[in-house]
Coordinates of C-alpha atoms and ligand atoms in Angstrom, one line a residue:
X1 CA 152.6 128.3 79.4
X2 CA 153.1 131.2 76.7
X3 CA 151.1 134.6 77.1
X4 CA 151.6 137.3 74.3
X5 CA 149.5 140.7 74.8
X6 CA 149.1 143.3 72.3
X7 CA 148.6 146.9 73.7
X8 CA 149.6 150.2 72.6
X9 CA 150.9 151.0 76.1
X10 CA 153.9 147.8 76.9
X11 CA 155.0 149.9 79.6
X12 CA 151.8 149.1 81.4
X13 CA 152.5 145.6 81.7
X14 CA 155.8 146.4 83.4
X15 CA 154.7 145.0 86.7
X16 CA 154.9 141.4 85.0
X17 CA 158.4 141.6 85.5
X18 CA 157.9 141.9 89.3
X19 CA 157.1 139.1 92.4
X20 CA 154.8 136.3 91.8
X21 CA 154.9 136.5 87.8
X22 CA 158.2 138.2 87.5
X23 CA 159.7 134.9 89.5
X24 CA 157.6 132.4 87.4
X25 CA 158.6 134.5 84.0
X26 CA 162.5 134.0 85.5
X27 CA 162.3 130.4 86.2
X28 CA 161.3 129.7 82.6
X29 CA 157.6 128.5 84.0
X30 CA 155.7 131.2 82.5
X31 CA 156.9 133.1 78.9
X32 CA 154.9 136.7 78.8
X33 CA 155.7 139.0 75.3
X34 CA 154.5 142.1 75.5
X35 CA 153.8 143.4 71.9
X36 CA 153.3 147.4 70.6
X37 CA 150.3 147.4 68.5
X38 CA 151.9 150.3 66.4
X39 CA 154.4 148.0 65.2
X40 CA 151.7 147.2 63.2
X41 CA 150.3 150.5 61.6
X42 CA 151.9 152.2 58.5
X43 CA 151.2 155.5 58.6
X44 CA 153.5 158.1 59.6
X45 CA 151.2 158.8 63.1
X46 CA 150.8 155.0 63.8
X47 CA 146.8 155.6 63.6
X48 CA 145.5 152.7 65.8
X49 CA 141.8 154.6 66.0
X50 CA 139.0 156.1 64.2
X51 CA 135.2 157.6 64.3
X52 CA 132.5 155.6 65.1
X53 CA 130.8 154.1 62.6
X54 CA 126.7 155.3 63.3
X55 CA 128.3 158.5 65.3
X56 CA 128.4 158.7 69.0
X57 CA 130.9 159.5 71.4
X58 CA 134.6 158.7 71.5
X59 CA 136.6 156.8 69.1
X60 CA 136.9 152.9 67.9
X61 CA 140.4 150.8 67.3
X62 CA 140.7 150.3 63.5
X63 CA 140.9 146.9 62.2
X64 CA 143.8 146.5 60.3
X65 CA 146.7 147.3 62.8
X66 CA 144.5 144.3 65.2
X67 CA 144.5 142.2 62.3
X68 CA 147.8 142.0 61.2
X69 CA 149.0 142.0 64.5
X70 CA 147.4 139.1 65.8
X71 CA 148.2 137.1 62.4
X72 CA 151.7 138.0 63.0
X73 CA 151.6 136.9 67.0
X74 CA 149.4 133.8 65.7
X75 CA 151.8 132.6 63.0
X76 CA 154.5 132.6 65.9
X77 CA 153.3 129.5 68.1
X78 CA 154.2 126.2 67.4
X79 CA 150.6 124.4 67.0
X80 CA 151.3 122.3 69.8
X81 CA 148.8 120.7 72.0
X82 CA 145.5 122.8 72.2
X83 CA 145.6 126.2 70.0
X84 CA 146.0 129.7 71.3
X85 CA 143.3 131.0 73.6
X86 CA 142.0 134.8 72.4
X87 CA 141.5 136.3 75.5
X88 CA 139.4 140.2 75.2
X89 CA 138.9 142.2 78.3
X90 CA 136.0 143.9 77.9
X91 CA 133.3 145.5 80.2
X92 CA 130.6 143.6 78.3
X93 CA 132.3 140.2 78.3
X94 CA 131.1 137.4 80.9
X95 CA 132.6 137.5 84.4
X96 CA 136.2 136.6 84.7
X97 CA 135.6 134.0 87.9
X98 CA 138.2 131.9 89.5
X99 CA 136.6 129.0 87.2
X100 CA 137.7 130.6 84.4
X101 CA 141.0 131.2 85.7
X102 CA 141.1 127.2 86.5
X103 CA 140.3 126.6 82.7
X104 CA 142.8 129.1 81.3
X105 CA 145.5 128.1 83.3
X106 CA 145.1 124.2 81.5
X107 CA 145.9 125.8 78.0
X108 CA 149.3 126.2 76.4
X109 CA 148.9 129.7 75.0
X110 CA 146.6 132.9 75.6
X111 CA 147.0 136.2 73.6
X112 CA 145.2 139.1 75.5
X113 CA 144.2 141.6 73.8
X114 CA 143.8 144.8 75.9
X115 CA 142.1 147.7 73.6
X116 CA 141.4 151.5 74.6
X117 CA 138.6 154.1 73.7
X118 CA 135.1 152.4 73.0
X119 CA 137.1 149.0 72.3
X120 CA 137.9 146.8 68.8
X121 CA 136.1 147.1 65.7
X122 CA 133.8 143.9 66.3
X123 CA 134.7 142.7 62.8
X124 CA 137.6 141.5 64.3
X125 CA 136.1 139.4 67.3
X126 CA 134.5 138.0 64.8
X127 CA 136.8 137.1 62.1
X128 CA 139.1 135.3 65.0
X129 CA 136.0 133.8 66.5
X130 CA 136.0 132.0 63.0
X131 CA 139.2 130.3 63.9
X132 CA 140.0 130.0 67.4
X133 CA 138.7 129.7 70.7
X134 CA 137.9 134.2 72.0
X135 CA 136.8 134.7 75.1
X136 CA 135.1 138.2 75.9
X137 CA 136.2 138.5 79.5
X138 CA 135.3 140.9 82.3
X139 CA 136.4 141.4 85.2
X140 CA 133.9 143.2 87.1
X141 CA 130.8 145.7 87.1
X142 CA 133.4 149.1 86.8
X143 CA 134.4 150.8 83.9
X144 CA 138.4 151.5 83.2
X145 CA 140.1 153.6 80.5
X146 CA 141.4 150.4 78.8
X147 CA 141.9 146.5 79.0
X148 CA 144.9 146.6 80.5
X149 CA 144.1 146.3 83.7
X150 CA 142.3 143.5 83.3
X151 CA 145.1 141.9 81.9
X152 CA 147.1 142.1 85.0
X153 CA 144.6 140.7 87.1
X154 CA 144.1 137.9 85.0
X155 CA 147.6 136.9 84.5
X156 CA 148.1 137.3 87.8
X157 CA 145.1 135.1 88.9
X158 CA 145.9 132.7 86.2
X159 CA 149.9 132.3 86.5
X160 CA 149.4 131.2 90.5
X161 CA 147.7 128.1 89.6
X162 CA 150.6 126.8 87.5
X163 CA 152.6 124.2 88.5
X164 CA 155.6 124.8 90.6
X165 CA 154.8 128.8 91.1
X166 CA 153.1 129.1 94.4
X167 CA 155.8 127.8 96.8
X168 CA 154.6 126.2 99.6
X169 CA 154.0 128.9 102.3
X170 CA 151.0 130.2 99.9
X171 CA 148.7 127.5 98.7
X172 CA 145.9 127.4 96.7
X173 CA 142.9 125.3 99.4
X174 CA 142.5 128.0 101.2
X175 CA 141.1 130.3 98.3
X176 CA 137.4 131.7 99.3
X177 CA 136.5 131.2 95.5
X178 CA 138.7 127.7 95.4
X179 CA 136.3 124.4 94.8
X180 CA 136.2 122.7 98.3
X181 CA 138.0 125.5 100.3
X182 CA 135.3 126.4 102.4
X183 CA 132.9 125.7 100.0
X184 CA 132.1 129.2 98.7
X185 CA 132.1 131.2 101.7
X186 CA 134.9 134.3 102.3
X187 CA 137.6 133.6 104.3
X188 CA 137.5 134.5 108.3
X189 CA 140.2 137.6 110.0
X190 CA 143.7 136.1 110.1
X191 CA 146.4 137.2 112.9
X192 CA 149.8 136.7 113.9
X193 CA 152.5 138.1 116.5
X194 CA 152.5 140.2 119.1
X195 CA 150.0 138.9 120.8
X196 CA 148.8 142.5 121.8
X197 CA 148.6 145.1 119.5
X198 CA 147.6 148.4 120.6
X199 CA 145.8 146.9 123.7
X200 CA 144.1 145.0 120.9
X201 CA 144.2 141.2 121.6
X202 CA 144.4 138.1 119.6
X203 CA 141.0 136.1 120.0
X204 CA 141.5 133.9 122.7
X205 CA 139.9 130.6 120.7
X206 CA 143.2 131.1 118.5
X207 CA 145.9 130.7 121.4
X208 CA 143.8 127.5 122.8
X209 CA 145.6 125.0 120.9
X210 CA 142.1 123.3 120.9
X211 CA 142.1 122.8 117.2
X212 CA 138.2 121.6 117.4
X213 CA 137.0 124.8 118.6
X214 CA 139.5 126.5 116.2
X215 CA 137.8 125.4 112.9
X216 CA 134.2 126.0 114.5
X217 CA 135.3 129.8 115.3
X218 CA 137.1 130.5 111.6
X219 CA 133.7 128.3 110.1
X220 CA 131.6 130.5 111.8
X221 CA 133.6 134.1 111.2
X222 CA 133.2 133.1 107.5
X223 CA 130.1 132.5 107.5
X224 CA 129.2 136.0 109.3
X225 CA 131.4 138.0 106.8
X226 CA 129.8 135.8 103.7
X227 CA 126.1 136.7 105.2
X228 CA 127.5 140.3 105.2
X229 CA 129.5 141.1 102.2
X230 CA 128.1 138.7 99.9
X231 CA 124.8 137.4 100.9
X232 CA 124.5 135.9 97.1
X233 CA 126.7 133.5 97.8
X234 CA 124.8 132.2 100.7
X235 CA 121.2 132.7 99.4
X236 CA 123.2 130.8 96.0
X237 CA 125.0 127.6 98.4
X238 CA 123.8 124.4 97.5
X239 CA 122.0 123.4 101.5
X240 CA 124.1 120.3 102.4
X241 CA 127.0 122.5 102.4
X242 CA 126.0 123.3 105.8
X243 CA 125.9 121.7 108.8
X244 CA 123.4 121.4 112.0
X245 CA 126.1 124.0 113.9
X246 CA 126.2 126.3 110.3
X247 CA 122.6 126.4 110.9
X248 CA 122.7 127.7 113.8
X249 CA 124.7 130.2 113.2
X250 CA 123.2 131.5 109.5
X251 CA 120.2 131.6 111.9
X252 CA 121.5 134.0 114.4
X253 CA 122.5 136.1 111.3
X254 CA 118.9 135.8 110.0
X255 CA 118.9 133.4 107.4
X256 CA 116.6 130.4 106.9
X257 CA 115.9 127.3 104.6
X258 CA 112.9 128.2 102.3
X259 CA 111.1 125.6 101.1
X260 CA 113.6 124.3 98.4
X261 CA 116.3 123.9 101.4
X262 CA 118.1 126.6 100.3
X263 CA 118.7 129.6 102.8
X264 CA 117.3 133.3 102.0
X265 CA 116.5 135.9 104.8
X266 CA 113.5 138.5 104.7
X267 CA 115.3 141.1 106.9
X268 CA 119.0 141.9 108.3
X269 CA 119.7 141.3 111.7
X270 CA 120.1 144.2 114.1
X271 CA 123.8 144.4 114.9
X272 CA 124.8 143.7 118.6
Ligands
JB8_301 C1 138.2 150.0 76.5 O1 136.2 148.3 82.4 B1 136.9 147.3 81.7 C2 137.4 147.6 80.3 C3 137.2 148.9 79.8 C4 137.7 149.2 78.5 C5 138.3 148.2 77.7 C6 138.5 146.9 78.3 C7 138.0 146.6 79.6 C8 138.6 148.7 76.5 N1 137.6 150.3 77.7 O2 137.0 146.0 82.2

């Protein structure tokens, strides 16, 4: 897969040359270039901003530098199979979900572009959107100085799914937001040696070897911390995903079906 990303700060994308990505860049799996929007400007200050059009506060990216630069990034690709994605972090673009990343990761080519200040003059969205395939992306409810960030997270999330760059001690099944991992729910507490920590024990179910009572105790530890830190995802699960013991326990946590099956809960259970 090729990734170009336009930014006036390269030096922020430095940590692409490190671990996960870093190694997949290396083994020739992954090819990242990291381009300086001022390359692209012609005045002797490398303006890549300007006032508001309408007024208001702070300042927009100017058209031209954007423009040029992504014609000149564009022209670069071989028009293989499926054209360049147009990826724009933005805090107004729809979710960035690991669904997305799924779909990302089965194109050839994305070009990020990360802006700063209010963002891009929209003509330019638009005049791409024309042409190719833009995606307004987000990756959360918080507002950041810039889209670089977001680019980090997404390559990140995006150059794991790959072929051939997880190895084998990290896989992707076990994702909470992975189709079919536990089926939308958040993953349970993990441990490993010493057995005691700080008088603090290992839970005895995990030392059993009784691998029945195993997957019932990490089934039902992710469904208590789903219930607590993201009851949307259980009030949002489709109801066969759970079973007559999952029932039990959503119960205990204060959830029941409503009349369409699914599960919702009227109050929050007092904590023992
Ligand atoms: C200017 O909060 B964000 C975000 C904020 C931004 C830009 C892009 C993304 C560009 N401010 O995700």
């Amino acid at each position: 897969m090729r990734m170009d990303v336009v930014t006036i700060f390269p030096e922020y994308l430095e940590p692409l040359d490190v671990s996960l990505v870093g190694k997949a860049r290396a083994r020739g799996q992954l090819d990242v270039r990291v381009h300086d929007l001022r390359a692209w400007t012609h005045d002797r200050h490398h303006t890549v901003d300007d006032t508001p059009y309408g007024g208001g506060p702070g300042m927009v990216m100017k058209p031209e530098p954007w423009g040029e630069a992504l014609d000149a990034v564009l022209a670069s690709g071989g028009s293989g199979d499926g054209g360049p994605v147009l990826v724009v972090p933005t805090p107004s673009g729809r979710p960035f979900t690991q669904e997305l990343a799924v779909e990302l990761a089965a194109r050839p080519w994305l070009v990020f572009t990360p802006a700063r200040y209010e963002g891009i003059d929209r003509r330019v969205i638009d005049d791409y959107a024309a042409r190719c395939d833009v995606r307004e992306v987000s990756i959360g409810d918080y507002v950041l100085a810039g889209g670089e960030a977001p680019v980090l997270v997404m390559v990140e999330a995006i150059a794991r799914l790959l072929p051939g760059v997880l190895g084998n001690a990290e896989s992707h099944r076990d994702d909470s937001f992975a189709p079919g991992a536990m089926a939308g729910l958040l993953e349970g507490p993990v441990y490993t040696k010493p057995p005691v920590w700080r008088g603090r024990e290992v839970p005895e179910v995990l030392v059993s070897g009784h691998h029945g009572r195993i997957g019932r105790w990490r089934r039902d530890e992710a469904l208590r911390r789903t219930s607590e830190n993201r009851p949307d995802l259980v009030a949002g699960a489709e109801p066969e995903a759970f079973g007559t013991h999952d029932r039990a326990t959503l119960a205990e946590l204060g959830w029941e079906p409503g009349p369409d099956g699914r599960f919702g809960r009227s109050s929050r259970p007092v904590e023992e």
